[in-house]
Amino acid sequence: MSKTSKTGEESVISIRNLRKSFGDLHVLQGIDLEVKQGENVAVLGRSGTGKSVLIKIVVGLLKPDSGSVIVLGQDVERLTAKEMDAFRQKVGFSFQSSALYDSMSIRENLEFPLVRNIRNLSRADINKAVEKALDDVGLSQTINQMPSELSGGQRKRIGIARTLILNPEIMLYDEPTSGLDPITSIEINNLINEVRERINATSIIITHDLTCAKTTGDRVAMLLDGKFERIGPFDEVFADPDERVRQFYNYNFIN
Amino acid sequence: MFLALADVFAFISRFFRELFLPPYEFKEIIRQCYEVGFRSLLLISTTGFITGMVFTNQSRPSLSEFGATSWLPSLISIAIVRALGPLVTALIAAGKVGSSIGAEIGSMNVTEQIDAMEVSGTNPFKFLVVSRVLATSITVPILTMYTIFVALIGAFLNVSMNEQTSFTSYIQEVFGAISYVDIFASLLKSIVFGFTIGIVGCYKGYNSSKGTEGVGKAANAAVVTSMFLVFIEEMLSLQIVQSFR
């Protein structure tokens, strides 16, 4: 499935002059990014350059050293614990490692956020929501399995299904295709586009897989030396003669 | 050092804060009680029984030198109820439960499962830490009472085989030697031991460094630290209980 753009004018994620260091390691050194309603932005960059740190700050898992992060009109850093819980229901986060709860079955994994965020749901409603979320990612048959019984691609899909169960407005994907074979990667890319079409989600996709970036992103943002040096449509960014950008392109497309 | 202590203190205060705030994870608390209690039962039964038997056997020669083997049941009763029962249970629980809590939460930390709970609008501290610490604080005292019971059975078998003491007179001597203060102190001490095992395991797991090495270290540190603290608490409780006698 190819991406279909329904991008609005309203800025849903607004990041200004964001800085984050870990000791002497300065990973983010003044990030600026605006993501519009319904837009998919793929963030590219080398490993260890702070791509995942960026979306962890967006969802409030990490605190920035300075700068502002406004998501859905709320300053993430100033949210109280209660406001943060409500905010996180609107933001889906797909982890690089899938982060499925090992001790729970797939059904329990999907029920976990649902029963804790939406009170007074009947057993029938819960079952219906779980079955629909699994059906949406094409894995209904795994409902009673344990995470350890699934393949890497299936785990990623279940991880995405678990976040979709709360009908988020924003999706953050951390390396959705890492460690997967090319065919499974294509399936995940298609799923990201399907999710976007189905719930009109605004997404940030962290990746160093250029096929993923090209297939799913309306724009790509290239993180170089702690800053977004290039932001724009895929072909425009990779038309740049900058050696660092060329290296990235050539490696992925075997030129 | 002071920073680490402040961190531990903050972790413990967060536990008490979250303990009284809704929502309550009753289902998870019950599941953890089952994990801690039922899964330790076989090990506790064996060690408790052997402790009672061996302690009786080892104490006999000293008493028989003075022709005082009839004092064995009361000696055993005091030793088991006051010290051996709570201590053996706590050490077994630290090894079996503390290590598994440290490793489980540590691996959840490493594989971003704790972050996943947090971003899904759930409080992972309440779900993982409060439920486990409550479970160990509730279950370790129950296990202690069970260990005391099993150890006294083991001791009785040894006594009845060697001294031909009847069960009735054994029971009379066992209960005659101890007071309510002893039982109450043992229970209270076991709650503290259980709390220590739970909180140390959770703290080490929650703060484990990333990577598989971090999980191993968390499990190891959970056992070593909680065992060390159990002995310190045993010594302190001895001083406190003395003042009530």
Coordinates of C-alpha atoms in Angstrom, one line a residue, chain A residues 15 20 22 74 116 130 147 178 184 189 207 210 212:
Chain A
I15 CA 9.6 21.2 18.5
K20 CA 19.6 17.0 25.1
F22 CA 24.0 12.6 28.3
Q74 CA 0.2 20.9 25.2
R116 CA -6.4 0.7 32.7
V130 CA -8.9 -6.8 21.2
P147 CA 5.0 -13.2 22.8
S178 CA 15.1 -2.9 12.1
T184 CA 8.5 -8.4 6.4
N189 CA 5.8 -0.2 5.9
T207 CA 14.5 4.7 10.9
L210 CA 15.6 4.5 3.4
C212 CA 10.9 2.7 4.9

